[in-house]
mmCIF file of C-alpha atoms in Angstrom:
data_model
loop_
_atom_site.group_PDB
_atom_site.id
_atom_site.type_symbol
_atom_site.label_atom_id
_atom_site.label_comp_id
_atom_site.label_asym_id
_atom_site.label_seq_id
_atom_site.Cartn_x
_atom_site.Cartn_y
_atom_site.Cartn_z
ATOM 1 C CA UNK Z 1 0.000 0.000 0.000
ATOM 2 C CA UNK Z 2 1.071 3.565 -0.871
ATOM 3 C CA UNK Z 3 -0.227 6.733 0.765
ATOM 4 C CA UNK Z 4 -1.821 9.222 -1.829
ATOM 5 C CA UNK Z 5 -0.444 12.725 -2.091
ATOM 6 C CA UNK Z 6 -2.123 15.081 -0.058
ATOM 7 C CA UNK Z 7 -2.478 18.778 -1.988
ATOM 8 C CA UNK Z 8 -3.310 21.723 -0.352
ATOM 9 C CA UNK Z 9 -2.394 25.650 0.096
ATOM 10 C CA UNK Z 10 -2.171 27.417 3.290
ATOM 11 C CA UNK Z 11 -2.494 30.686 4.326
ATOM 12 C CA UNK Z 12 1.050 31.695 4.016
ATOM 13 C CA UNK Z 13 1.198 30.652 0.445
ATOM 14 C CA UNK Z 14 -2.594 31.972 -0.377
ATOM 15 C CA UNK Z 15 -1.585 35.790 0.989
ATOM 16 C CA UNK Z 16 1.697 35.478 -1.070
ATOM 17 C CA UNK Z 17 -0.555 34.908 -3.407
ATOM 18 C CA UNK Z 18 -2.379 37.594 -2.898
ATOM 19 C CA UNK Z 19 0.021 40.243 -2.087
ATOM 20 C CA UNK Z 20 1.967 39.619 -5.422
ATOM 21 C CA UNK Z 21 -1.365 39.470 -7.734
ATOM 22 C CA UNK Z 22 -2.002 42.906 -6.771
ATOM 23 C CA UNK Z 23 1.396 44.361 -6.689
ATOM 24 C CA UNK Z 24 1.349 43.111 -10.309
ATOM 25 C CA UNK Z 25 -1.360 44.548 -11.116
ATOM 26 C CA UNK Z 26 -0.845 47.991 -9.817
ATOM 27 C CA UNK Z 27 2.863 48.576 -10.495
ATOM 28 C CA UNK Z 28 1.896 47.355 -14.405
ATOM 29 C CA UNK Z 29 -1.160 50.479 -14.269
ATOM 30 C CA UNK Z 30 1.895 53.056 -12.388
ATOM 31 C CA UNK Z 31 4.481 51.345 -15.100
ATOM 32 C CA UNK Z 32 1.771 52.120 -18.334
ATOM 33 C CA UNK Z 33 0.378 55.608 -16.271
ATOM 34 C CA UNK Z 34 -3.444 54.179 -16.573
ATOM 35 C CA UNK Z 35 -5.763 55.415 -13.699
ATOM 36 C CA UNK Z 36 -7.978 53.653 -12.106
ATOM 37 C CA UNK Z 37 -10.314 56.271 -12.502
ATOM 38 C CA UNK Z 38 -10.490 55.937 -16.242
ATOM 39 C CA UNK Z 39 -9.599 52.010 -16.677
ATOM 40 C CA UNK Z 40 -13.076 50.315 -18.060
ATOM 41 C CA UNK Z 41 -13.774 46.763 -16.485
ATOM 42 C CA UNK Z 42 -13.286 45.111 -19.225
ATOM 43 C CA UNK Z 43 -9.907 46.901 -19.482
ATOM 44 C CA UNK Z 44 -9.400 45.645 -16.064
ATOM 45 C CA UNK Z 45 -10.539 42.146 -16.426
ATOM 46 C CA UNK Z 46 -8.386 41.749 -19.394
ATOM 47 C CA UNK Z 47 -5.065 43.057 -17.252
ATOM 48 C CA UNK Z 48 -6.206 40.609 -15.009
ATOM 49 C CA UNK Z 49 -6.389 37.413 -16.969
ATOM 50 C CA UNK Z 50 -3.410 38.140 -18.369
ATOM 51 C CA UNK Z 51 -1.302 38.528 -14.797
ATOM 52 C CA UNK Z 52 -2.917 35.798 -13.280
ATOM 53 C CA UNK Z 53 -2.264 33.374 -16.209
ATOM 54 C CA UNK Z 54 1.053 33.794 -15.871
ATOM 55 C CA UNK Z 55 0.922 33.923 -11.751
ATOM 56 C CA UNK Z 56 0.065 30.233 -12.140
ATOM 57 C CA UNK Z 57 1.993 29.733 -14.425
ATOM 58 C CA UNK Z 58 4.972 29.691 -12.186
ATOM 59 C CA UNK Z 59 6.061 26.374 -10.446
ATOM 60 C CA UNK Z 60 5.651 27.046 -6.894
ATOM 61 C CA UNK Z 61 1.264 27.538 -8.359
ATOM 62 C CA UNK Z 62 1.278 23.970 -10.157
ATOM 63 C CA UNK Z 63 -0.384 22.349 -7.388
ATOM 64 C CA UNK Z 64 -3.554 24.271 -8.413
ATOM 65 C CA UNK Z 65 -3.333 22.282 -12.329
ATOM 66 C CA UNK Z 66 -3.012 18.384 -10.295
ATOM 67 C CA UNK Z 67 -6.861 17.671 -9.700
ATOM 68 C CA UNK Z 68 -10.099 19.669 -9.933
ATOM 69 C CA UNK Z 69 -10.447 20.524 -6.402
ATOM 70 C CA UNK Z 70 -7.320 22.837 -6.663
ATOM 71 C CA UNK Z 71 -8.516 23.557 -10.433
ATOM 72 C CA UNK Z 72 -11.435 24.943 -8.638
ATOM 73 C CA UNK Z 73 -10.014 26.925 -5.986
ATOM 74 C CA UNK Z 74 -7.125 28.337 -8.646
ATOM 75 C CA UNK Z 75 -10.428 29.771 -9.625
ATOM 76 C CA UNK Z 76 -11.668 30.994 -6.500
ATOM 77 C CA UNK Z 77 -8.486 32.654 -6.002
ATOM 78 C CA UNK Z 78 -8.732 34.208 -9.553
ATOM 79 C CA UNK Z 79 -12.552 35.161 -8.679
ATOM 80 C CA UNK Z 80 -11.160 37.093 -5.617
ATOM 81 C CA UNK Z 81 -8.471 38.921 -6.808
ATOM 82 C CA UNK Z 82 -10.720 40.207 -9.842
ATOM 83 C CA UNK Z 83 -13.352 41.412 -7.315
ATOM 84 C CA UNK Z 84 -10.327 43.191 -5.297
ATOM 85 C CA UNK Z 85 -9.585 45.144 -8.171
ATOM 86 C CA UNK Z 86 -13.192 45.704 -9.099
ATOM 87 C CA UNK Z 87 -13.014 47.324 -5.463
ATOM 88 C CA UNK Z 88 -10.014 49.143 -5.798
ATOM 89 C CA UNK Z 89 -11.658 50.574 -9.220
ATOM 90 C CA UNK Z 90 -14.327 51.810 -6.945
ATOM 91 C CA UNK Z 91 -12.864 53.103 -3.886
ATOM 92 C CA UNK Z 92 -10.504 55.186 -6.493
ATOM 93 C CA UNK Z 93 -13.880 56.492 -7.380
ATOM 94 C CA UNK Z 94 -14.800 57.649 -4.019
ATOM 95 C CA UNK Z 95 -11.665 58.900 -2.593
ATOM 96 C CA UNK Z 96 -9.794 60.085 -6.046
ATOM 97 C CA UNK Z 97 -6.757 58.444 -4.293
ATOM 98 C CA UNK Z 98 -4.457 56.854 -7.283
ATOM 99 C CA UNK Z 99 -1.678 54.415 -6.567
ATOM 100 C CA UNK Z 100 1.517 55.542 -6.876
ATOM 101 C CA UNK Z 101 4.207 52.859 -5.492
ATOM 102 C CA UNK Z 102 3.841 49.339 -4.622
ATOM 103 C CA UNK Z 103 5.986 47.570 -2.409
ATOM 104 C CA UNK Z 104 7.841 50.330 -0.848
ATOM 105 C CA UNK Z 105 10.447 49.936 1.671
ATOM 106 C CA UNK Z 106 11.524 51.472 5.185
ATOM 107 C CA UNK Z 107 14.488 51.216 6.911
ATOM 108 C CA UNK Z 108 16.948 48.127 5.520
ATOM 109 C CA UNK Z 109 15.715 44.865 5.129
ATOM 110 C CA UNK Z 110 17.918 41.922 3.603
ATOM 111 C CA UNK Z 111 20.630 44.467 2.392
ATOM 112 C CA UNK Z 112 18.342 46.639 0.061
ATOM 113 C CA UNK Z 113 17.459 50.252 1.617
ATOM 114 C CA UNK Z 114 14.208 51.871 1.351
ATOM 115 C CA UNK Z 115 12.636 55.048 2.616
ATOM 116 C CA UNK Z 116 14.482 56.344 5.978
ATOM 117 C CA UNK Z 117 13.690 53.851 8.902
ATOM 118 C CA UNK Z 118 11.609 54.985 11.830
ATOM 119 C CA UNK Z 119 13.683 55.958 14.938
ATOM 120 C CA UNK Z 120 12.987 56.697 18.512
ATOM 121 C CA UNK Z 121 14.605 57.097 21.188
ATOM 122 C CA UNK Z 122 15.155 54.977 24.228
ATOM 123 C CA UNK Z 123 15.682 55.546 28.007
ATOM 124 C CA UNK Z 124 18.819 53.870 28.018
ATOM 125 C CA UNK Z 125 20.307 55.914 24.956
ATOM 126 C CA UNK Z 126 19.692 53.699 22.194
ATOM 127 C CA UNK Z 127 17.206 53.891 19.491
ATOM 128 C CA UNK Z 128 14.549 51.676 18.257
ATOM 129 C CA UNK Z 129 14.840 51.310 14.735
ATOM 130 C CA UNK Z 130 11.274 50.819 13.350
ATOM 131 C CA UNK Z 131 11.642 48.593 9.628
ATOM 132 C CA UNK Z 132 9.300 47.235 6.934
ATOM 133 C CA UNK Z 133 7.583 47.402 4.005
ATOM 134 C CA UNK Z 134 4.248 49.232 2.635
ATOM 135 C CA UNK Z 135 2.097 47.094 0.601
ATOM 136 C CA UNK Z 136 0.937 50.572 -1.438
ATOM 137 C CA UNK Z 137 1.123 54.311 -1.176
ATOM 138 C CA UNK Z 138 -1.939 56.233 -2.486
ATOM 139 C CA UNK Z 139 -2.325 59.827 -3.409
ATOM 140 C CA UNK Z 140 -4.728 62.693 -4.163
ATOM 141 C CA UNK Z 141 -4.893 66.452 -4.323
ATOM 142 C CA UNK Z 142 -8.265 68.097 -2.209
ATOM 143 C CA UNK Z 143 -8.756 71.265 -1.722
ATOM 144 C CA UNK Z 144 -5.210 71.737 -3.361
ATOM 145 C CA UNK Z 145 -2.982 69.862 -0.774
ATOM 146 C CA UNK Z 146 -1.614 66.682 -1.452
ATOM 147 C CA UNK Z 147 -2.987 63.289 0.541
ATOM 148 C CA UNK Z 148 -1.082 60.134 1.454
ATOM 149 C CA UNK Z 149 -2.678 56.773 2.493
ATOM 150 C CA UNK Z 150 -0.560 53.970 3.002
ATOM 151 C CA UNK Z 151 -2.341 50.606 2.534
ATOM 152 C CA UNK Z 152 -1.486 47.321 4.240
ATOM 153 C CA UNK Z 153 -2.961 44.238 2.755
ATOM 154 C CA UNK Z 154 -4.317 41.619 5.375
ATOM 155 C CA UNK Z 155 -4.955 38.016 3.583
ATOM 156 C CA UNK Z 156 -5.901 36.711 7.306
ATOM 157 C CA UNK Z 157 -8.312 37.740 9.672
ATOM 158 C CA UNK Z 158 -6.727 39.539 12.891
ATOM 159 C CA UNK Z 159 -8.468 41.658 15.755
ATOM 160 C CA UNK Z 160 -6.319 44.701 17.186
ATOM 161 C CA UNK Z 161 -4.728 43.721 20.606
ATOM 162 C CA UNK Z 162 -3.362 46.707 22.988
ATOM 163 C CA UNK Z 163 -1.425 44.056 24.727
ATOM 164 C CA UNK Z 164 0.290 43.190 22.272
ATOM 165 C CA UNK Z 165 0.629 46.183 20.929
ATOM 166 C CA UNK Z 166 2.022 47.550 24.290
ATOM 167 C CA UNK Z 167 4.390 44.840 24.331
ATOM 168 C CA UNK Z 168 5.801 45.299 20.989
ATOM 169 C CA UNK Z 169 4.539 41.682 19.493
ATOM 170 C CA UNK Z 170 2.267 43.307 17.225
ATOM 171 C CA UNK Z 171 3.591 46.631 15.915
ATOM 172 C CA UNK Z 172 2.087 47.021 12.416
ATOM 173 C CA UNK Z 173 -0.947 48.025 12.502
ATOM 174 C CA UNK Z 174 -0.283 50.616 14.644
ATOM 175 C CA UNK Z 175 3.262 52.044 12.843
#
């Protein structure tokens, strides 16, 4: 007797997932300088197809080609990340905040150096150096000053804890 293979994702893998489907898909509308504002669905949909096809194309996504159960959730995940740019199309709408960077670094993380890291001080003299990465800066003009949001993707649900927050275990929300 032989085990079968087992195939599955899990979370780590589906928010990687995630994360990169929509990095693609923004830094290719800041790379061609297409709003949001003006980019028709089917404009959209089209971008889509065409990033995700080649998303799963890539080896570590096979699994979801090996039987119909993971045919069907490569679908699911396809499903989502068209709706989450359906509702980025729409709160672009609302807010008139375009997307200007993707991905954008703080501080120095694995040798490459972003944006100046966050510093303060510390009673015994040293500094805590605050470090990370923004999943995507936004920007708008109102009233003619500029506006910055910073947008952090969350793939998993997680509820706000001051504890841990006072503690330090759970810092990025609140940075």
């Amino acid at each position: 007797l032989k085990e079968r293979d087992l195939y599955g994702l899990n979370a780590v893998v589906t928010g990687e997932f995630f994360h990169e489907a929509l990095d693609q898909f923004l830094s290719l509308l800041i790379e061609k300088n297409i709003s949001l504002l003006t980019l028709t669905d089917q404009k959209r949909e089209l971008l889509v197809d065409t990033l995700l096809q080649k998303g799963f194309g890539q080896g570590r996504y096979s699994i979801l080609n090996r039987t119909k159960r993971m045919n069907f959730i490569r679908y699911q995940l396809g499903a989502t990340i068209k709706r989450v740019t359906w509702a980025l199309k729409k709160q672009s709408e609302r807010t008139q905040l375009s997307p200007v960077q993707t991905e954008v670094l703080f501080g120095q993380i694995a040798g490459k150096k972003g944006l100046k890291d966050l510093q303060f001080p510390l009673n015994n003299g040293a500094n805590l150096h605050l470090r990370g990465k923004i999943d995507r800066i936004d920007t708008a003009v109102s009233e003619g000053k500029p506006w910055l949001s910073v947008i952090d993707y969350k793939s998993s649900s997680r509820s706000l804890a001051l504890t841990e927050n006072y503690y330090g275990l759970a810092l990025q929300l609140v940075t």
